Amino acid sequence: MIPRSFRLLIFLLLLGSAAFGVAAATLTVDDVEFAYRLPAGPPQAIMVLFGGRNWKGDDTLKRFRFDELADRHGLILLSPSFRDRNYWEPEKWSGPALKRAVAELERRCRMPSRRLLLYGYSAGGQCANLFYAWMPEKVAAWGAHACGVYFTGKVKNPAPALVTCGTLDDARWSISRTFISNYRENGGKLLWKYSRNGHELSPQTLELARAWFDALLTGGKNQFVADDDSREVLPISRKHEIDPEYRNEIPNRDVLDLWLK
């Protein structure tokens, strides 16, 4: 007979697993290891997290700390351990590898194929926007921080995007400013946030990303609009007063407060 204390321990472990999701596991596709984490409830979609240059996938999941967001919205978090070979260029080899990893997770979880969410830092930011441009029909939204390479072509019906960068990260800041203007001119709704930082990935940057994706997944109309440079904030009904090239549409007060910091 199993002692009562041991039965209680098993119960608490099972309860913790149900409440906080499943620990990261891995799968291997085309000799690339992908780390993934299942949500606490039934999976609804997949969010791909791209870490900095040559980061391992499990390290990215730990550093980004998107677990609570994932559990709230039923997201599988998937992170590739890409290395070298210009992996941020999806058409060469990394894009097909990611597609196969996504298809394998959908098969294992018996879930329908849905559009992906993408978010990345540094070289991972390059992945997020270049992978999006490579397969726009398969991406619902994307975000990038401290990104140095963006796609230059036009995308029809651009997806919602979040781009952040430190003003002390000189070259990337300048490249990002050029990109966001072009994206907006092509009809994209892009939230642009800069801060007095260098190339590092700060807790505040990740907090904004989590809040922005949370608002996007929750749904509802944007409530505010703000100017890139003047930081003027207006109700969304007055968005015509801000030039589209400098216009940030902001979903709610939580995201607005983080944007203003």
Tab-separated table of N, CA and C in Angstrom, residues 94-255:
chain	number	residue	atom	x	y	z
A	94	SER	N	16.590	26.908	-43.202
A	94	SER	CA	15.972	27.006	-41.877
A	94	SER	C	14.453	27.124	-41.950
A	95	GLY	N	13.937	27.774	-43.000
A	95	GLY	CA	12.486	27.893	-43.148
A	95	GLY	C	11.800	26.546	-43.315
A	96	PRO	N	12.242	25.720	-44.265
A	96	PRO	CA	11.642	24.384	-44.385
A	96	PRO	C	11.771	23.556	-43.108
A	97	ALA	N	12.907	23.697	-42.390
A	97	ALA	CA	13.070	22.954	-41.135
A	97	ALA	C	12.029	23.389	-40.107
A	98	LEU	N	11.801	24.695	-40.007
A	98	LEU	CA	10.788	25.187	-39.073
A	98	LEU	C	9.398	24.693	-39.470
A	99	LYS	N	9.081	24.738	-40.736
A	99	LYS	CA	7.770	24.268	-41.187
A	99	LYS	C	7.548	22.807	-40.815
A	100	ARG	N	8.595	21.983	-40.964
A	100	ARG	CA	8.458	20.572	-40.625
A	100	ARG	C	8.298	20.378	-39.127
A	101	ALA	N	8.998	21.180	-38.331
A	101	ALA	CA	8.855	21.088	-36.873
A	101	ALA	C	7.439	21.483	-36.452
A	102	VAL	N	6.902	22.529	-37.049
A	102	VAL	CA	5.535	22.957	-36.749
A	102	VAL	C	4.540	21.851	-37.121
A	103	ALA	N	4.714	21.268	-38.308
A	103	ALA	CA	3.806	20.207	-38.746
A	103	ALA	C	3.873	18.999	-37.812
A	104	GLU	N	5.066	18.684	-37.314
A	104	GLU	CA	5.210	17.560	-36.390
A	104	GLU	C	4.505	17.838	-35.066
A	105	LEU	N	4.628	19.049	-34.555
A	105	LEU	CA	3.928	19.397	-33.310
A	105	LEU	C	2.416	19.353	-33.509
A	106	GLU	N	1.938	19.860	-34.631
A	106	GLU	CA	0.500	19.819	-34.911
A	106	GLU	C	0.012	18.372	-34.978
A	107	ARG	N	0.838	17.496	-35.554
A	107	ARG	CA	0.462	16.077	-35.632
A	107	ARG	C	0.422	15.458	-34.244
A	108	ARG	N	1.461	15.706	-33.448
A	108	ARG	CA	1.525	15.113	-32.112
A	108	ARG	C	0.377	15.592	-31.234
A	109	CYS	N	0.017	16.857	-31.370
A	109	CYS	CA	-1.020	17.436	-30.509
A	109	CYS	C	-2.411	17.336	-31.117
A	110	ARG	N	-2.491	16.756	-32.316
A	110	ARG	CA	-3.768	16.581	-32.994
A	110	ARG	C	-4.541	17.894	-33.076
A	111	MET	N	-3.836	18.945	-33.492
A	111	MET	CA	-4.445	20.262	-33.594
A	111	MET	C	-4.442	20.721	-35.048
A	112	PRO	N	-5.431	21.509	-35.435
A	112	PRO	CA	-5.462	22.018	-36.809
A	112	PRO	C	-4.335	23.020	-37.045
A	113	SER	N	-3.945	23.166	-38.286
A	113	SER	CA	-2.897	24.120	-38.628
A	113	SER	C	-3.455	25.539	-38.558
A	114	ARG	N	-2.814	26.369	-37.745
A	114	ARG	CA	-3.228	27.763	-37.614
A	114	ARG	C	-2.027	28.672	-37.855
A	115	ARG	N	-2.299	29.936	-38.093
A	115	ARG	CA	-1.212	30.878	-38.344
A	115	ARG	C	-0.337	31.041	-37.102
A	116	LEU	N	0.941	31.279	-37.332
A	116	LEU	CA	1.931	31.346	-36.269
A	116	LEU	C	2.091	32.763	-35.725
A	117	LEU	N	2.605	32.828	-34.506
A	117	LEU	CA	3.094	34.079	-33.920
A	117	LEU	C	4.615	33.965	-33.862
A	118	LEU	N	5.315	35.035	-34.226
A	118	LEU	CA	6.775	35.023	-34.242
A	118	LEU	C	7.319	36.172	-33.407
A	119	TYR	N	8.357	35.877	-32.608
A	119	TYR	CA	9.027	36.948	-31.860
A	119	TYR	C	10.498	36.592	-31.718
A	120	GLY	N	11.379	37.598	-31.904
A	120	GLY	CA	12.798	37.300	-31.815
A	120	GLY	C	13.645	38.477	-31.382
A	121	TYR	N	14.837	38.155	-30.916
A	121	TYR	CA	15.810	39.140	-30.432
A	121	TYR	C	17.090	39.061	-31.255
A	122	SER	N	17.595	40.218	-31.702
A	122	SER	CA	18.863	40.322	-32.428
A	122	SER	C	18.804	39.461	-33.704
A	123	ALA	N	19.678	38.460	-33.845
A	123	ALA	CA	19.587	37.580	-35.011
A	123	ALA	C	18.222	36.902	-35.055
A	124	GLY	N	17.633	36.670	-33.876
A	124	GLY	CA	16.281	36.109	-33.822
A	124	GLY	C	15.234	37.088	-34.311
A	125	GLY	N	15.476	38.385	-34.119
A	125	GLY	CA	14.585	39.387	-34.686
A	125	GLY	C	14.641	39.365	-36.203
A	126	GLN	N	15.847	39.142	-36.736
A	126	GLN	CA	15.993	38.986	-38.181
A	126	GLN	C	15.179	37.788	-38.660
A	127	CYS	N	15.231	36.702	-37.887
A	127	CYS	CA	14.407	35.530	-38.215
A	127	CYS	C	12.930	35.901	-38.232
A	128	ALA	N	12.474	36.582	-37.190
A	128	ALA	CA	11.042	36.869	-37.073
A	128	ALA	C	10.521	37.616	-38.287
A	129	ASN	N	11.231	38.680	-38.705
A	129	ASN	CA	10.677	39.451	-39.816
A	129	ASN	C	10.969	38.828	-41.179
A	130	LEU	N	12.121	38.159	-41.348
A	130	LEU	CA	12.422	37.528	-42.631
A	130	LEU	C	11.577	36.267	-42.857
A	131	PHE	N	11.348	35.495	-41.781
A	131	PHE	CA	10.474	34.322	-41.903
A	131	PHE	C	9.043	34.775	-42.208
A	132	TYR	N	8.611	35.859	-41.575
A	132	TYR	CA	7.285	36.394	-41.870
A	132	TYR	C	7.153	36.760	-43.349
A	133	ALA	N	8.149	37.479	-43.867
A	133	ALA	CA	8.092	37.903	-45.267
A	133	ALA	C	8.136	36.708	-46.217
A	134	TRP	N	8.776	35.626	-45.781
A	134	TRP	CA	8.907	34.421	-46.594
A	134	TRP	C	7.599	33.632	-46.656
A	135	MET	N	6.821	33.700	-45.588
A	135	MET	CA	5.548	32.957	-45.550
A	135	MET	C	4.462	33.792	-44.876
A	136	PRO	N	4.127	34.968	-45.421
A	136	PRO	CA	3.170	35.872	-44.758
A	136	PRO	C	1.799	35.254	-44.535
A	137	GLU	N	1.417	34.318	-45.395
A	137	GLU	CA	0.092	33.697	-45.251
A	137	GLU	C	0.014	32.777	-44.042
A	138	LYS	N	1.156	32.422	-43.459
A	138	LYS	CA	1.182	31.506	-42.315
A	138	LYS	C	1.475	32.215	-40.989
A	139	VAL	N	1.549	33.558	-40.999
A	139	VAL	CA	1.922	34.308	-39.796
A	139	VAL	C	0.816	35.293	-39.435
A	140	ALA	N	0.360	35.230	-38.169
A	140	ALA	CA	-0.698	36.119	-37.698
A	140	ALA	C	-0.150	37.445	-37.193
A	141	ALA	N	1.030	37.426	-36.591
A	141	ALA	CA	1.660	38.639	-36.059
A	141	ALA	C	3.122	38.323	-35.757
A	142	TRP	N	3.955	39.372	-35.701
A	142	TRP	CA	5.369	39.144	-35.431
A	142	TRP	C	5.952	40.329	-34.669
A	143	GLY	N	7.067	40.067	-33.979
A	143	GLY	CA	7.749	41.125	-33.249
A	143	GLY	C	9.247	40.900	-33.266
A	144	ALA	N	10.011	41.990	-33.177
A	144	ALA	CA	11.475	41.890	-33.229
A	144	ALA	C	12.091	42.965	-32.347
A	145	HIS	N	13.164	42.588	-31.642
A	145	HIS	CA	13.923	43.554	-30.852
A	145	HIS	C	15.380	43.548	-31.288
A	146	ALA	N	15.961	44.760	-31.408
A	146	ALA	CA	17.376	44.930	-31.736
A	146	ALA	C	17.755	44.187	-33.012
A	147	CYS	N	16.959	44.410	-34.032
A	147	CYS	CA	17.116	43.700	-35.302
A	147	CYS	C	17.975	44.524	-36.258
A	148	GLY	N	18.876	43.856	-36.983
A	148	GLY	CA	19.770	44.558	-37.890
A	148	GLY	C	19.520	44.297	-39.357
A	149	VAL	N	18.650	43.344	-39.693
A	149	VAL	CA	18.340	43.015	-41.084
A	149	VAL	C	16.831	42.847	-41.215
A	150	TYR	N	16.230	43.592	-42.136
A	150	TYR	CA	14.795	43.482	-42.403
A	150	TYR	C	14.563	43.169	-43.876
A	151	PHE	N	13.408	42.611	-44.161
A	151	PHE	CA	13.077	42.394	-45.558
A	151	PHE	C	12.800	43.740	-46.231
A	152	THR	N	13.047	43.798	-47.526
A	152	THR	CA	12.921	45.064	-48.249
A	152	THR	C	11.761	45.061	-49.240
A	153	GLY	N	11.183	43.907	-49.518
A	153	GLY	CA	10.078	43.850	-50.461
A	153	GLY	C	8.766	44.280	-49.826
A	154	LYS	N	7.734	44.341	-50.640
A	154	LYS	CA	6.404	44.696	-50.167
A	154	LYS	C	5.594	43.432	-49.882
A	155	VAL	N	4.819	43.481	-48.799
A	155	VAL	CA	3.945	42.369	-48.442
A	155	VAL	C	2.512	42.872	-48.463
A	156	LYS	N	1.642	42.159	-49.190
A	156	LYS	CA	0.241	42.544	-49.213
A	156	LYS	C	-0.425	42.201	-47.883
A	157	ASN	N	-1.327	43.066	-47.450
A	157	ASN	CA	-2.049	42.852	-46.197
A	157	ASN	C	-1.086	42.530	-45.052
A	158	PRO	N	-0.144	43.432	-44.729
A	158	PRO	CA	0.866	43.143	-43.697
A	158	PRO	C	0.247	42.848	-42.341
A	159	ALA	N	0.870	41.917	-41.613
A	159	ALA	CA	0.391	41.497	-40.301
A	159	ALA	C	0.770	42.523	-39.236
A	160	PRO	N	0.029	42.583	-38.121
A	160	PRO	CA	0.421	43.452	-37.009
A	160	PRO	C	1.843	43.125	-36.554
A	161	ALA	N	2.600	44.171	-36.199
A	161	ALA	CA	4.004	43.973	-35.840
A	161	ALA	C	4.401	44.859	-34.670
A	162	LEU	N	5.378	44.379	-33.912
A	162	LEU	CA	5.991	45.128	-32.815
A	162	LEU	C	7.490	45.180	-33.075
A	163	VAL	N	8.062	46.383	-33.116
A	163	VAL	CA	9.505	46.543	-33.307
A	163	VAL	C	10.047	47.439	-32.205
A	164	THR	N	11.073	46.965	-31.509
A	164	THR	CA	11.700	47.730	-30.431
A	164	THR	C	13.207	47.744	-30.633
A	165	CYS	N	13.840	48.817	-30.134
A	165	CYS	CA	15.296	48.925	-30.277
A	165	CYS	C	15.811	50.001	-29.325
A	166	GLY	N	17.044	49.852	-28.887
A	166	GLY	CA	17.686	50.860	-28.065
A	166	GLY	C	18.322	51.942	-28.919
A	167	THR	N	18.210	53.186	-28.502
A	167	THR	CA	18.788	54.281	-29.278
A	167	THR	C	20.314	54.237	-29.261
A	168	LEU	N	20.907	53.557	-28.278
A	168	LEU	CA	22.361	53.429	-28.218
A	168	LEU	C	22.879	52.278	-29.072
A	169	ASP	N	21.963	51.520	-29.635
A	169	ASP	CA	22.306	50.450	-30.569
A	169	ASP	C	22.289	51.072	-31.971
A	170	ASP	N	23.256	51.953	-32.230
A	170	ASP	CA	23.175	52.959	-33.290
A	170	ASP	C	22.733	52.436	-34.653
A	171	ALA	N	23.480	51.491	-35.219
A	171	ALA	CA	23.173	51.032	-36.575
A	171	ALA	C	21.802	50.382	-36.639
A	172	ARG	N	21.496	49.536	-35.653
A	172	ARG	CA	20.208	48.833	-35.678
A	172	ARG	C	19.052	49.806	-35.476
A	173	TRP	N	19.265	50.837	-34.665
A	173	TRP	CA	18.214	51.833	-34.438
A	173	TRP	C	17.892	52.550	-35.746
A	174	SER	N	18.918	52.946	-36.476
A	174	SER	CA	18.717	53.649	-37.741
A	174	SER	C	18.049	52.748	-38.774
A	175	ILE	N	18.495	51.494	-38.868
A	175	ILE	CA	17.904	50.544	-39.810
A	175	ILE	C	16.444	50.293	-39.467
A	176	SER	N	16.156	50.187	-38.175
A	176	SER	CA	14.772	49.940	-37.740
A	176	SER	C	13.869	51.106	-38.099
A	177	ARG	N	14.354	52.342	-37.900
A	177	ARG	CA	13.536	53.515	-38.222
A	177	ARG	C	13.157	53.531	-39.704
A	178	THR	N	14.102	53.193	-40.557
A	178	THR	CA	13.813	53.162	-41.992
A	178	THR	C	12.773	52.099	-42.304
A	179	PHE	N	12.920	50.935	-41.701
A	179	PHE	CA	11.991	49.844	-41.982
A	179	PHE	C	10.571	50.177	-41.554
A	180	ILE	N	10.401	50.700	-40.334
A	180	ILE	CA	9.040	50.921	-39.834
A	180	ILE	C	8.287	51.928	-40.692
A	181	SER	N	8.995	52.917	-41.218
A	181	SER	CA	8.333	53.881	-42.099
A	181	SER	C	7.820	53.193	-43.354
A	182	ASN	N	8.650	52.340	-43.937
A	182	ASN	CA	8.246	51.616	-45.150
A	182	ASN	C	7.093	50.659	-44.873
A	183	TYR	N	7.145	49.980	-43.730
A	183	TYR	CA	6.089	49.012	-43.398
A	183	TYR	C	4.755	49.717	-43.242
A	184	ARG	N	4.772	50.854	-42.557
A	184	ARG	CA	3.534	51.602	-42.368
A	184	ARG	C	3.021	52.174	-43.677
A	185	GLU	N	3.920	52.638	-44.530
A	185	GLU	CA	3.498	53.184	-45.818
A	185	GLU	C	2.811	52.135	-46.675
A	186	ASN	N	3.134	50.863	-46.419
A	186	ASN	CA	2.503	49.765	-47.146
A	186	ASN	C	1.252	49.244	-46.439
A	187	GLY	N	0.774	49.997	-45.446
A	187	GLY	CA	-0.485	49.660	-44.791
A	187	GLY	C	-0.358	48.858	-43.517
A	188	GLY	N	0.862	48.614	-43.040
A	188	GLY	CA	1.053	47.827	-41.834
A	188	GLY	C	0.806	48.606	-40.559
A	189	LYS	N	0.203	47.940	-39.582
A	189	LYS	CA	0.036	48.522	-38.254
A	189	LYS	C	1.195	48.025	-37.389
A	190	LEU	N	2.089	48.936	-37.066
A	190	LEU	CA	3.324	48.570	-36.379
A	190	LEU	C	3.506	49.441	-35.150
A	191	LEU	N	3.703	48.796	-34.003
A	191	LEU	CA	4.004	49.507	-32.765
A	191	LEU	C	5.521	49.606	-32.634
A	192	TRP	N	6.020	50.838	-32.548
A	192	TRP	CA	7.458	51.103	-32.494
A	192	TRP	C	7.794	51.700	-31.127
A	193	LYS	N	8.721	51.052	-30.421
A	193	LYS	CA	9.125	51.507	-29.095
A	193	LYS	C	10.648	51.566	-29.034
A	194	TYR	N	11.177	52.737	-28.707
A	194	TYR	CA	12.622	52.864	-28.512
A	194	TYR	C	12.901	53.245	-27.069
A	195	SER	N	14.081	52.903	-26.612
A	195	SER	CA	14.464	53.201	-25.229
A	195	SER	C	15.942	53.536	-25.179
A	196	ARG	N	16.394	54.132	-24.094
A	196	ARG	CA	17.787	54.552	-23.941
A	196	ARG	C	18.658	53.376	-23.532
A	197	ASN	N	18.694	52.362	-24.384
A	197	ASN	CA	19.482	51.163	-24.116
A	197	ASN	C	20.410	50.884	-25.287
A	198	GLY	N	21.296	49.917	-25.069
A	198	GLY	CA	22.133	49.426	-26.151
A	198	GLY	C	21.482	48.217	-26.795
A	199	HIS	N	22.277	47.185	-27.021
A	199	HIS	CA	21.801	46.012	-27.750
A	199	HIS	C	21.138	44.967	-26.848
A	200	GLU	N	21.189	45.167	-25.543
A	200	GLU	CA	20.701	44.140	-24.624
A	200	GLU	C	19.183	43.959	-24.711
A	201	LEU	N	18.749	42.781	-24.271
A	201	LEU	CA	17.324	42.462	-24.189
A	201	LEU	C	16.897	42.689	-22.744
A	202	SER	N	16.210	43.794	-22.474
A	202	SER	CA	15.869	44.167	-21.104
A	202	SER	C	14.562	43.528	-20.660
A	203	PRO	N	14.353	43.403	-19.346
A	203	PRO	CA	13.063	42.909	-18.837
A	203	PRO	C	11.894	43.764	-19.303
A	204	GLN	N	12.103	45.073	-19.423
A	204	GLN	CA	11.031	45.973	-19.856
A	204	GLN	C	10.616	45.695	-21.300
A	205	THR	N	11.608	45.362	-22.139
A	205	THR	CA	11.304	45.034	-23.536
A	205	THR	C	10.452	43.780	-23.620
A	206	LEU	N	10.822	42.760	-22.859
A	206	LEU	CA	10.055	41.521	-22.858
A	206	LEU	C	8.665	41.728	-22.264
A	207	GLU	N	8.556	42.568	-21.251
A	207	GLU	CA	7.256	42.849	-20.639
A	207	GLU	C	6.316	43.480	-21.658
A	208	LEU	N	6.837	44.424	-22.450
A	208	LEU	CA	6.013	45.048	-23.484
A	208	LEU	C	5.591	44.022	-24.528
A	209	ALA	N	6.517	43.157	-24.939
A	209	ALA	CA	6.189	42.141	-25.945
A	209	ALA	C	5.089	41.224	-25.441
A	210	ARG	N	5.211	40.773	-24.197
A	210	ARG	CA	4.180	39.878	-23.651
A	210	ARG	C	2.826	40.581	-23.580
A	211	ALA	N	2.816	41.852	-23.152
A	211	ALA	CA	1.562	42.597	-23.044
A	211	ALA	C	0.940	42.843	-24.420
A	212	TRP	N	1.779	43.128	-25.413
A	212	TRP	CA	1.270	43.403	-26.761
A	212	TRP	C	0.658	42.142	-27.381
A	213	PHE	N	1.358	41.015	-27.281
A	213	PHE	CA	0.801	39.773	-27.817
A	213	PHE	C	-0.453	39.358	-27.050
A	214	ASP	N	-0.465	39.597	-25.743
A	214	ASP	CA	-1.642	39.269	-24.935
A	214	ASP	C	-2.857	40.050	-25.420
A	215	ALA	N	-2.675	41.348	-25.659
A	215	ALA	CA	-3.780	42.182	-26.136
A	215	ALA	C	-4.244	41.734	-27.512
A	216	LEU	N	-3.296	41.383	-28.362
A	216	LEU	CA	-3.626	40.931	-29.710
A	216	LEU	C	-4.456	39.654	-29.667
A	217	LEU	N	-4.057	38.722	-28.804
A	217	LEU	CA	-4.752	37.439	-28.707
A	217	LEU	C	-6.094	37.567	-27.994
A	218	THR	N	-6.204	38.524	-27.103
A	218	THR	CA	-7.463	38.749	-26.391
A	218	THR	C	-8.517	39.329	-27.322
A	219	GLY	N	-8.065	40.131	-28.282
A	219	GLY	CA	-8.997	40.725	-29.241
A	219	GLY	C	-9.488	42.085	-28.775
A	220	GLY	N	-10.346	42.683	-29.537
A	220	GLY	CA	-10.836	44.017	-29.215
A	220	GLY	C	-10.142	45.068	-30.070
A	221	LYS	N	-10.767	46.224	-30.166
A	221	LYS	CA	-10.235	47.302	-30.992
A	221	LYS	C	-9.162	48.083	-30.239
A	222	ASN	N	-8.241	48.678	-31.011
A	222	ASN	CA	-7.239	49.554	-30.415
A	222	ASN	C	-7.915	50.760	-29.779
A	223	GLN	N	-7.369	51.217	-28.646
A	223	GLN	CA	-7.991	52.307	-27.904
A	223	GLN	C	-7.269	53.640	-28.048
A	224	PHE	N	-5.957	53.592	-28.366
A	224	PHE	CA	-5.170	54.823	-28.409
A	224	PHE	C	-4.327	54.877	-29.675
A	225	VAL	N	-3.878	56.073	-29.980
A	225	VAL	CA	-2.917	56.278	-31.056
A	225	VAL	C	-1.871	57.259	-30.535
A	226	ALA	N	-0.604	57.053	-30.927
A	226	ALA	CA	0.471	57.892	-30.409
A	226	ALA	C	1.492	58.184	-31.503
A	227	ASP	N	2.136	59.320	-31.384
A	227	ASP	CA	3.145	59.758	-32.336
A	227	ASP	C	4.530	59.260	-31.926
A	228	ASP	N	5.287	58.746	-32.896
A	228	ASP	CA	6.634	58.228	-32.616
A	228	ASP	C	7.510	59.229	-31.880
A	229	ASP	N	7.586	60.438	-32.425
A	229	ASP	CA	8.585	61.391	-31.947
A	229	ASP	C	8.076	62.307	-30.836
A	230	SER	N	6.889	62.872	-31.007
A	230	SER	CA	6.368	63.785	-29.985
A	230	SER	C	5.843	63.042	-28.768
A	231	ARG	N	5.541	61.752	-28.923
A	231	ARG	CA	4.953	60.908	-27.869
A	231	ARG	C	3.545	61.354	-27.478
A	232	GLU	N	2.933	62.178	-28.292
A	232	GLU	CA	1.560	62.602	-28.043
A	232	GLU	C	0.629	61.399	-28.142
A	233	VAL	N	-0.294	61.292	-27.186
A	233	VAL	CA	-1.249	60.191	-27.153
A	233	VAL	C	-2.660	60.737	-27.327
A	234	LEU	N	-3.416	60.116	-28.234
A	234	LEU	CA	-4.778	60.539	-28.524
A	234	LEU	C	-5.699	59.331	-28.511
A	235	PRO	N	-6.993	59.549	-28.326
A	235	PRO	CA	-7.932	58.421	-28.481
A	235	PRO	C	-7.918	57.955	-29.926
A	236	ILE	N	-8.224	56.702	-30.150
A	236	ILE	CA	-8.126	56.120	-31.481
A	236	ILE	C	-9.028	56.841	-32.482
A	237	SER	N	-10.090	57.472	-32.005
A	237	SER	CA	-10.996	58.194	-32.898
A	237	SER	C	-10.315	59.377	-33.574
A	238	ARG	N	-9.152	59.803	-33.042
A	238	ARG	CA	-8.434	60.947	-33.608
A	238	ARG	C	-7.148	60.516	-34.313
A	239	LYS	N	-7.080	59.275	-34.752
A	239	LYS	CA	-5.841	58.789	-35.346
A	239	LYS	C	-5.472	59.534	-36.620
A	240	HIS	N	-6.462	60.125	-37.300
A	240	HIS	CA	-6.184	60.876	-38.525
A	240	HIS	C	-5.308	62.091	-38.270
A	241	GLU	N	-5.160	62.504	-37.006
A	241	GLU	CA	-4.346	63.671	-36.673
A	241	GLU	C	-2.854	63.349	-36.636
A	242	ILE	N	-2.493	62.074	-36.708
A	242	ILE	CA	-1.089	61.660	-36.716
A	242	ILE	C	-0.778	61.030	-38.066
A	243	ASP	N	0.283	61.490	-38.702
A	243	ASP	CA	0.690	60.956	-40.001
A	243	ASP	C	0.899	59.450	-39.898
A	244	PRO	N	0.368	58.669	-40.856
A	244	PRO	CA	0.533	57.207	-40.800
A	244	PRO	C	1.976	56.753	-40.653
A	245	GLU	N	2.925	57.515	-41.180
A	245	GLU	CA	4.332	57.133	-41.114
A	245	GLU	C	4.850	57.122	-39.682
A	246	TYR	N	4.194	57.887	-38.779
A	246	TYR	CA	4.644	58.005	-37.390
A	246	TYR	C	3.611	57.475	-36.399
A	247	ARG	N	2.626	56.761	-36.894
A	247	ARG	CA	1.459	56.405	-36.088
A	247	ARG	C	1.606	55.043	-35.405
A	248	ASN	N	1.413	55.033	-34.085
A	248	ASN	CA	1.339	53.802	-33.291
A	248	ASN	C	-0.094	53.611	-32.825
A	249	GLU	N	-0.711	52.495	-33.207
A	249	GLU	CA	-2.031	52.163	-32.679
A	249	GLU	C	-1.839	51.222	-31.494
A	250	ILE	N	-2.394	51.606	-30.341
A	250	ILE	CA	-2.112	50.921	-29.076
A	250	ILE	C	-3.396	50.304	-28.532
A	251	PRO	N	-3.344	49.009	-28.182
A	251	PRO	CA	-4.595	48.289	-27.879
A	251	PRO	C	-5.272	48.664	-26.571
A	252	ASN	N	-4.500	48.929	-25.518
A	252	ASN	CA	-5.125	49.155	-24.211
A	252	ASN	C	-4.213	49.960	-23.297
A	253	ARG	N	-4.693	50.245	-22.097
A	253	ARG	CA	-3.950	51.073	-21.145
A	253	ARG	C	-2.664	50.402	-20.680
A	254	ASP	N	-2.679	49.084	-20.487
A	254	ASP	CA	-1.471	48.389	-20.036
A	254	ASP	C	-0.330	48.543	-21.039
A	255	VAL	N	-0.633	48.329	-22.308
A	255	VAL	CA	0.397	48.484	-23.339
A	255	VAL	C	0.824	49.940	-23.451
